[in-house]
Amino acid sequence: MFENPDRKEPILLNNLSRGSSRTRQKCSICSESKSGACVQCIWPKCYTYLHVTCAQYSSLVPQTLAGKSGFVCNKHTSEVNDGAPDLGSCVKVKWSKREIYDARIIGYTTVPQYRVIFDNGTTNTVTEEFIYSLNEPLPRRVKDKLKVCTTIHQCCAR
């Protein structure tokens, strides 16, 4: 699948002929079978197929499993990434939408998160950097984007 299996690039599809069974497989992500060739999940005895671009768009990371390089489908990703990685272990890190880098775990941090409920009933999880007390002056960058809400003061006064 890859010209350089260690770097997981570039993807080789030149071995596929137009009549290949891989060009007729249905992608498990986009459900299309008429466009592009699919690759098979590398999990043992899994017959799930996916387009390479669909796999990348769905944040699946190319990996090597039992000597085979490729993608592990969504059904098996939880079995591969089960639990937090150990200190010192080598991992792949998705740094931006399309860039994935090799890295090593050197430590753990915890970032407090807060569950908040808005006056319309929706909830969200946010970090401390997005929370301001009612008496705290707002930074200019926040004031410029501020949408005026009148009922929040009634909600917080209860």
Coordinates of C-alpha atoms in Angstrom, one line a residue:
M1 CA 0.0 0.0 0.0
F2 CA 2.9 2.4 0.8
E3 CA 6.1 2.9 -1.1
N4 CA 7.8 3.6 2.2
P5 CA 6.0 1.6 4.9
D6 CA 8.0 3.3 7.8
R7 CA 6.9 6.8 6.8
K8 CA 3.5 5.6 5.5
E9 CA 3.9 7.5 2.3
P10 CA 3.3 7.7 -0.6
I11 CA 0.2 5.6 -1.2
L12 CA 0.6 3.2 -4.1
L13 CA -2.5 2.5 -6.1
N14 CA -0.7 1.6 -9.4
N15 CA -1.1 -2.1 -8.7
L16 CA -4.9 -1.8 -9.1
S17 CA -6.4 -2.4 -12.5
R18 CA -9.6 -0.8 -13.6
G19 CA -11.4 -4.1 -13.3
S20 CA -9.9 -4.9 -9.9
S21 CA -12.4 -6.0 -7.2
R22 CA -11.1 -3.1 -5.0
T23 CA -12.5 -0.6 -7.5
R24 CA -15.9 -2.2 -7.1
Q25 CA -16.0 -2.3 -3.2
K26 CA -18.3 -0.1 -1.3
C27 CA -16.6 2.4 1.1
S28 CA -17.7 1.9 4.7
I29 CA -17.4 5.7 5.3
C30 CA -19.0 7.4 2.3
S31 CA -20.9 4.3 1.0
E32 CA -19.8 5.0 -2.6
S33 CA -18.7 2.2 -4.8
K34 CA -18.5 4.0 -8.2
S35 CA -15.6 6.3 -7.5
G36 CA -12.0 5.4 -6.6
A37 CA -10.4 2.2 -5.3
C38 CA -10.9 1.0 -1.7
V39 CA -8.4 -0.5 0.6
Q40 CA -9.2 -3.3 3.1
C41 CA -9.0 -2.8 6.8
I42 CA -5.8 -4.5 8.0
W43 CA -7.5 -6.0 11.1
P44 CA -7.3 -9.8 10.9
K45 CA -10.3 -11.3 9.1
C46 CA -12.0 -7.9 8.6
Y47 CA -13.6 -7.4 5.2
T48 CA -14.4 -3.7 5.6
Y49 CA -13.3 -1.5 2.7
L50 CA -12.6 2.3 2.6
H51 CA -11.3 4.9 0.3
V52 CA -7.9 6.2 1.5
T53 CA -9.1 9.8 1.3
C54 CA -12.2 9.0 3.3
A55 CA -10.1 7.2 6.0
Q56 CA -7.8 10.3 6.3
Y57 CA -10.8 12.7 6.4
S58 CA -12.3 10.6 9.2
S59 CA -9.0 10.9 11.2
L60 CA -8.0 7.3 10.7
V61 CA -4.2 7.1 11.0
P62 CA -2.2 4.8 8.7
Q63 CA -0.5 2.1 10.9
T64 CA 1.2 -1.2 10.7
L65 CA -0.5 -4.2 12.3
A66 CA 0.9 -7.7 12.1
G67 CA 3.3 -6.7 9.4
K68 CA 0.6 -5.1 7.2
S69 CA 0.5 -1.4 6.5
G70 CA -2.8 0.4 6.0
F71 CA -5.8 1.6 7.9
V72 CA -7.8 0.0 10.7
C73 CA -11.6 0.6 10.2
N74 CA -13.8 2.4 12.7
K75 CA -15.1 -1.0 14.1
H76 CA -11.6 -1.8 15.3
T77 CA -10.0 1.5 16.2
S78 CA -11.1 1.3 19.8
E79 CA -9.4 -2.1 20.0
V80 CA -6.1 -0.6 18.8
N81 CA -6.2 2.6 20.8
D82 CA -7.5 1.1 24.1
G83 CA -6.6 3.4 27.0
A84 CA -3.9 6.0 27.5
P85 CA -0.5 5.4 26.0
D86 CA 2.3 4.5 28.3
L87 CA 5.1 7.0 29.1
G88 CA 7.9 6.7 26.5
S89 CA 5.7 5.0 23.9
C90 CA 5.8 6.1 20.3
V91 CA 2.6 7.5 18.9
K92 CA 1.2 9.4 15.9
V93 CA -0.1 12.9 16.6
K94 CA -2.6 14.7 14.4
W95 CA -1.3 18.3 14.6
S96 CA -3.5 19.9 12.1
K97 CA -6.3 18.8 9.7
R98 CA -3.9 17.0 7.4
E99 CA -0.6 16.7 9.2
I100 CA 0.3 13.7 11.3
Y101 CA 3.7 13.4 13.0
D102 CA 5.6 10.8 14.9
A103 CA 6.1 11.6 18.6
R104 CA 6.9 10.1 22.0
I105 CA 4.9 10.4 25.2
I106 CA 7.0 12.3 27.7
G107 CA 4.4 13.2 30.3
Y108 CA 0.8 13.8 31.2
T109 CA -1.2 16.9 32.0
T110 CA -4.7 17.5 33.2
V111 CA -6.7 20.5 32.0
P112 CA -9.8 21.3 34.1
Q113 CA -12.9 21.4 32.0
Y114 CA -16.2 22.9 33.1
R115 CA -19.7 21.8 32.0
V116 CA -21.9 24.9 31.5
I117 CA -25.6 25.4 30.7
F118 CA -26.8 28.3 28.7
D119 CA -30.2 30.1 29.1
N120 CA -31.6 28.3 26.1
G121 CA -30.9 24.9 27.7
T122 CA -27.9 23.9 25.6
T123 CA -24.8 22.6 27.4
N124 CA -21.1 22.6 26.5
T125 CA -17.7 21.7 28.0
V126 CA -15.2 24.5 28.1
T127 CA -11.8 25.2 29.6
E128 CA -11.1 28.0 32.0
E129 CA -9.8 30.3 29.3
F130 CA -13.4 30.7 28.1
I131 CA -14.9 31.5 31.5
Y132 CA -15.2 35.0 33.0
S133 CA -16.9 36.0 36.2
L134 CA -19.7 38.5 36.1
N135 CA -17.5 41.1 37.9
E136 CA -14.4 40.4 35.9
P137 CA -13.6 42.9 33.1
L138 CA -13.7 41.2 29.7
P139 CA -10.7 41.4 27.4
R140 CA -11.2 43.7 24.3
R141 CA -11.0 40.7 21.9
V142 CA -14.0 39.2 23.8
K143 CA -15.9 42.4 24.0
D144 CA -15.6 42.9 20.2
K145 CA -17.4 39.5 19.7
L146 CA -19.9 39.9 22.5
K147 CA -23.5 39.1 21.7
V148 CA -25.8 40.8 24.3
C149 CA -27.9 38.4 26.3
T150 CA -30.5 39.7 28.7
T151 CA -31.8 36.6 30.4
I152 CA -28.4 35.2 31.5
H153 CA -28.3 37.7 34.4
Q154 CA -31.8 36.5 35.5
C155 CA -30.5 32.9 35.3
C156 CA -27.4 33.6 37.3
A157 CA -29.2 35.6 39.9
R158 CA -31.3 32.6 41.0

